[in-house]
mmCIF file with all atom_site columns, C-alpha atoms in Angstrom:
data_model
loop_
_atom_site.group_PDB
_atom_site.id
_atom_site.type_symbol
_atom_site.label_atom_id
_atom_site.label_alt_id
_atom_site.label_comp_id
_atom_site.label_asym_id
_atom_site.label_entity_id
_atom_site.label_seq_id
_atom_site.pdbx_PDB_ins_code
_atom_site.Cartn_x
_atom_site.Cartn_y
_atom_site.Cartn_z
_atom_site.occupancy
_atom_site.B_iso_or_equiv
_atom_site.pdbx_formal_charge
_atom_site.auth_seq_id
_atom_site.auth_comp_id
_atom_site.auth_asym_id
_atom_site.auth_atom_id
_atom_site.pdbx_PDB_model_num
ATOM 1   C CA . LYS A 1 1   ? -1.250 -15.175 8.557   1.00 72.00 ? 1   LYS A CA 1
ATOM 2   C CA . LYS A 1 2   ? 2.080  -13.579 9.316   1.00 75.00 ? 2   LYS A CA 1
ATOM 3   C CA . LYS A 1 3   ? 2.792  -10.041 10.434  1.00 82.00 ? 3   LYS A CA 1
ATOM 4   C CA . LEU A 1 4   ? 5.637  -8.520  8.409   1.00 85.00 ? 4   LEU A CA 1
ATOM 5   C CA . PHE A 1 5   ? 7.261  -5.128  8.857   1.00 93.00 ? 5   PHE A CA 1
ATOM 6   C CA . LEU A 1 6   ? 8.632  -3.336  5.803   1.00 94.00 ? 6   LEU A CA 1
ATOM 7   C CA . ASP A 1 7   ? 11.998 -2.918  7.559   1.00 94.00 ? 7   ASP A CA 1
ATOM 8   C CA . ASP A 1 8   ? 12.318 -6.719  7.704   1.00 95.00 ? 8   ASP A CA 1
ATOM 9   C CA . ILE A 1 9   ? 11.774 -7.237  3.955   1.00 96.00 ? 9   ILE A CA 1
ATOM 10  C CA . TYR A 1 10  ? 14.778 -7.487  1.614   1.00 97.00 ? 10  TYR A CA 1
ATOM 11  C CA . TYR A 1 11  ? 12.743 -7.588  -1.584  1.00 97.00 ? 11  TYR A CA 1
ATOM 12  C CA . PHE A 1 12  ? 9.561  -8.689  -3.308  1.00 96.00 ? 12  PHE A CA 1
ATOM 13  C CA . GLU A 1 13  ? 9.788  -11.075 -6.244  1.00 96.00 ? 13  GLU A CA 1
ATOM 14  C CA . ILE A 1 14  ? 6.803  -11.190 -8.565  1.00 93.00 ? 14  ILE A CA 1
ATOM 15  C CA . LYS A 1 15  ? 5.931  -14.419 -10.386 1.00 91.00 ? 15  LYS A CA 1
ATOM 16  C CA . GLY A 1 16  ? 2.709  -13.884 -12.291 1.00 86.00 ? 16  GLY A CA 1
ATOM 17  C CA . ARG A 1 17  ? 0.155  -12.822 -9.676  1.00 86.00 ? 17  ARG A CA 1
ATOM 18  C CA . ARG A 1 18  ? 2.090  -14.516 -6.903  1.00 94.00 ? 18  ARG A CA 1
ATOM 19  C CA . VAL A 1 19  ? 4.394  -12.373 -4.780  1.00 94.00 ? 19  VAL A CA 1
ATOM 20  C CA . GLU A 1 20  ? 7.295  -13.893 -2.861  1.00 95.00 ? 20  GLU A CA 1
ATOM 21  C CA . VAL A 1 21  ? 8.316  -11.754 0.088   1.00 95.00 ? 21  VAL A CA 1
ATOM 22  C CA . HIS A 1 22  ? 11.988 -12.340 0.908   1.00 97.00 ? 22  HIS A CA 1
ATOM 23  C CA . GLY A 1 23  ? 12.621 -11.181 4.442   1.00 95.00 ? 23  GLY A CA 1
ATOM 24  C CA . THR A 1 24  ? 14.734 -11.703 7.523   1.00 92.00 ? 24  THR A CA 1
ATOM 25  C CA . ASP A 1 25  ? 12.377 -14.493 8.665   1.00 90.00 ? 25  ASP A CA 1
ATOM 26  C CA . GLY A 1 26  ? 12.322 -16.387 5.362   1.00 93.00 ? 26  GLY A CA 1
ATOM 27  C CA . ILE A 1 27  ? 10.155 -16.378 2.260   1.00 94.00 ? 27  ILE A CA 1
ATOM 28  C CA . PHE A 1 28  ? 6.401  -15.859 2.325   1.00 93.00 ? 28  PHE A CA 1
ATOM 29  C CA . THR A 1 29  ? 3.956  -15.957 -0.573  1.00 93.00 ? 29  THR A CA 1
ATOM 30  C CA . TYR A 1 30  ? 0.689  -14.171 -1.288  1.00 91.00 ? 30  TYR A CA 1
ATOM 31  C CA . TYR A 1 31  ? -1.298 -12.943 -4.288  1.00 92.00 ? 31  TYR A CA 1
ATOM 32  C CA . GLU A 1 32  ? -1.154 -9.346  -5.517  1.00 90.00 ? 32  GLU A CA 1
ATOM 33  C CA . GLN A 1 33  ? -0.705 -7.315  -8.702  1.00 87.00 ? 33  GLN A CA 1
ATOM 34  C CA . ILE A 1 34  ? 2.724  -5.723  -9.129  1.00 84.00 ? 34  ILE A CA 1
ATOM 35  C CA . GLY A 1 35  ? 1.289  -2.294  -9.946  1.00 86.00 ? 35  GLY A CA 1
ATOM 36  C CA . ILE A 1 36  ? -0.796 -2.200  -6.779  1.00 90.00 ? 36  ILE A CA 1
ATOM 37  C CA . LEU A 1 37  ? 2.138  -3.361  -4.655  1.00 91.00 ? 37  LEU A CA 1
ATOM 38  C CA . GLU A 1 38  ? 4.460  -0.806  -6.242  1.00 91.00 ? 38  GLU A CA 1
ATOM 39  C CA . ASN A 1 39  ? 1.958  2.008   -5.556  1.00 93.00 ? 39  ASN A CA 1
ATOM 40  C CA . HIS A 1 40  ? 1.621  0.972   -1.895  1.00 93.00 ? 40  HIS A CA 1
ATOM 41  C CA . LEU A 1 41  ? 5.396  0.997   -1.452  1.00 93.00 ? 41  LEU A CA 1
ATOM 42  C CA . GLN A 1 42  ? 6.030  4.298   -3.216  1.00 87.00 ? 42  GLN A CA 1
ATOM 43  C CA . LYS A 1 43  ? 7.979  6.710   -0.959  1.00 88.00 ? 43  LYS A CA 1
ATOM 44  C CA . LYS A 1 44  ? 8.569  3.915   1.597   1.00 93.00 ? 44  LYS A CA 1
ATOM 45  C CA . GLY A 1 45  ? 12.133 3.033   0.628   1.00 94.00 ? 45  GLY A CA 1
ATOM 46  C CA . PHE A 1 46  ? 11.380 0.459   -2.071  1.00 96.00 ? 46  PHE A CA 1
ATOM 47  C CA . PHE A 1 47  ? 12.355 0.628   -5.727  1.00 96.00 ? 47  PHE A CA 1
ATOM 48  C CA . ARG A 1 48  ? 11.208 -1.439  -8.698  1.00 95.00 ? 48  ARG A CA 1
ATOM 49  C CA . CYS A 1 49  ? 14.556 -2.202  -10.322 1.00 95.00 ? 49  CYS A CA 1
ATOM 50  C CA . HIS A 1 50  ? 13.170 -4.823  -12.722 1.00 95.00 ? 50  HIS A CA 1
ATOM 51  C CA . LYS A 1 51  ? 9.741  -5.960  -13.879 1.00 93.00 ? 51  LYS A CA 1
ATOM 52  C CA . SER A 1 52  ? 9.897  -8.785  -11.333 1.00 94.00 ? 52  SER A CA 1
ATOM 53  C CA . TYR A 1 53  ? 11.625 -7.157  -8.346  1.00 96.00 ? 53  TYR A CA 1
ATOM 54  C CA . LEU A 1 54  ? 10.887 -4.477  -5.782  1.00 96.00 ? 54  LEU A CA 1
ATOM 55  C CA . ILE A 1 55  ? 13.916 -4.038  -3.531  1.00 97.00 ? 55  ILE A CA 1
ATOM 56  C CA . ASN A 1 56  ? 14.273 -2.413  -0.127  1.00 97.00 ? 56  ASN A CA 1
ATOM 57  C CA . LEU A 1 57  ? 16.902 0.315   -0.550  1.00 96.00 ? 57  LEU A CA 1
ATOM 58  C CA . LYS A 1 58  ? 17.833 -0.117  3.119   1.00 95.00 ? 58  LYS A CA 1
ATOM 59  C CA . TYR A 1 59  ? 19.537 -3.428  2.288   1.00 96.00 ? 59  TYR A CA 1
ATOM 60  C CA . VAL A 1 60  ? 21.498 -2.379  -0.826  1.00 96.00 ? 60  VAL A CA 1
ATOM 61  C CA . SER A 1 61  ? 25.163 -3.100  -0.184  1.00 94.00 ? 61  SER A CA 1
ATOM 62  C CA . VAL A 1 62  ? 26.759 -2.804  -3.647  1.00 95.00 ? 62  VAL A CA 1
ATOM 63  C CA . TYR A 1 63  ? 25.438 -2.074  -7.125  1.00 96.00 ? 63  TYR A CA 1
ATOM 64  C CA . ASN A 1 64  ? 26.558 -1.704  -10.711 1.00 95.00 ? 64  ASN A CA 1
ATOM 65  C CA . ARG A 1 65  ? 24.768 -1.321  -14.047 1.00 95.00 ? 65  ARG A CA 1
ATOM 66  C CA . GLN A 1 66  ? 23.682 -4.964  -14.114 1.00 96.00 ? 66  GLN A CA 1
ATOM 67  C CA . GLU A 1 67  ? 22.787 -5.876  -10.537 1.00 96.00 ? 67  GLU A CA 1
ATOM 68  C CA . VAL A 1 68  ? 22.292 -4.983  -6.905  1.00 97.00 ? 68  VAL A CA 1
ATOM 69  C CA . ILE A 1 69  ? 23.868 -7.027  -4.139  1.00 97.00 ? 69  ILE A CA 1
ATOM 70  C CA . LEU A 1 70  ? 21.905 -6.922  -0.911  1.00 97.00 ? 70  LEU A CA 1
ATOM 71  C CA . ASP A 1 71  ? 23.290 -7.164  2.626   1.00 95.00 ? 71  ASP A CA 1
ATOM 72  C CA . ASN A 1 72  ? 22.246 -10.831 2.740   1.00 94.00 ? 72  ASN A CA 1
ATOM 73  C CA . GLY A 1 73  ? 24.397 -11.571 -0.351  1.00 95.00 ? 73  GLY A CA 1
ATOM 74  C CA . GLU A 1 74  ? 21.555 -12.040 -2.820  1.00 96.00 ? 74  GLU A CA 1
ATOM 75  C CA . LYS A 1 75  ? 21.972 -10.554 -6.302  1.00 97.00 ? 75  LYS A CA 1
ATOM 76  C CA . ILE A 1 76  ? 19.052 -8.810  -7.980  1.00 97.00 ? 76  ILE A CA 1
ATOM 77  C CA . VAL A 1 77  ? 19.020 -7.744  -11.641 1.00 97.00 ? 77  VAL A CA 1
ATOM 78  C CA . ILE A 1 78  ? 18.639 -4.055  -12.552 1.00 97.00 ? 78  ILE A CA 1
ATOM 79  C CA . ALA A 1 79  ? 16.869 -3.371  -15.851 1.00 96.00 ? 79  ALA A CA 1
ATOM 80  C CA . LYS A 1 80  ? 18.978 -1.174  -18.146 1.00 96.00 ? 80  LYS A CA 1
ATOM 81  C CA . ARG A 1 81  ? 16.229 1.389   -18.519 1.00 96.00 ? 81  ARG A CA 1
ATOM 82  C CA . ARG A 1 82  ? 15.813 1.702   -14.733 1.00 96.00 ? 82  ARG A CA 1
ATOM 83  C CA . TYR A 1 83  ? 19.485 2.172   -13.804 1.00 97.00 ? 83  TYR A CA 1
ATOM 84  C CA . GLU A 1 84  ? 19.565 5.991   -13.920 1.00 96.00 ? 84  GLU A CA 1
ATOM 85  C CA . GLU A 1 85  ? 16.401 6.273   -11.844 1.00 96.00 ? 85  GLU A CA 1
ATOM 86  C CA . PHE A 1 86  ? 17.805 3.705   -9.404  1.00 96.00 ? 86  PHE A CA 1
ATOM 87  C CA . CYS A 1 87  ? 20.944 5.846   -8.928  1.00 96.00 ? 87  CYS A CA 1
ATOM 88  C CA . ARG A 1 88  ? 18.808 8.890   -8.128  1.00 95.00 ? 88  ARG A CA 1
ATOM 89  C CA . GLU A 1 89  ? 16.616 6.915   -5.719  1.00 94.00 ? 89  GLU A CA 1
ATOM 90  C CA . ILE A 1 90  ? 19.500 5.293   -3.823  1.00 94.00 ? 90  ILE A CA 1
ATOM 91  C CA . LEU A 1 91  ? 21.296 8.634   -3.420  1.00 93.00 ? 91  LEU A CA 1
ATOM 92  C CA . ASP A 1 92  ? 18.095 10.298  -2.229  1.00 92.00 ? 92  ASP A CA 1
ATOM 93  C CA . TYR A 1 93  ? 17.483 7.424   0.204   1.00 92.00 ? 93  TYR A CA 1
ATOM 94  C CA . MET A 1 94  ? 21.030 7.719   1.558   1.00 91.00 ? 94  MET A CA 1
ATOM 95  C CA . ARG A 1 95  ? 20.685 11.496  2.040   1.00 89.00 ? 95  ARG A CA 1
ATOM 96  C CA . LYS A 1 96  ? 17.431 11.107  3.951   1.00 88.00 ? 96  LYS A CA 1
ATOM 97  C CA . ASN A 1 97  ? 18.695 8.242   6.116   1.00 84.00 ? 97  ASN A CA 1
ATOM 98  C CA . GLY A 1 98  ? 22.132 9.506   7.095   1.00 75.00 ? 98  GLY A CA 1
ATOM 99  C CA . GLY A 1 99  ? 24.176 7.667   4.484   1.00 66.00 ? 99  GLY A CA 1
ATOM 100 C CA . ILE A 1 100 ? 25.720 10.818  2.985   1.00 63.00 ? 100 ILE A CA 1
ATOM 101 C CA . ILE A 1 101 ? 25.720 14.529  3.659   1.00 55.00 ? 101 ILE A CA 1
#
């Protein structure tokens, strides 16, 4: 067992029922359903940008219509239908956390 803090997680990658947690201390795997995980992380700074990815908005460095680049350099795909919602979420996150006025 490993104790993980949400602040130390870059993103979750879902592969079937297996979840890979990509964090500052490496990659850890456990079993969970994406819907349950997404509900637990709602309003905690995470966004489901693709059917297979839940990203931590804290680590978003750059983004465009196709992808997000995280502070660690990893590129994560943004689904076309989720782009507008992602823009709203990232701006809201930045407002609440001192990124913009």
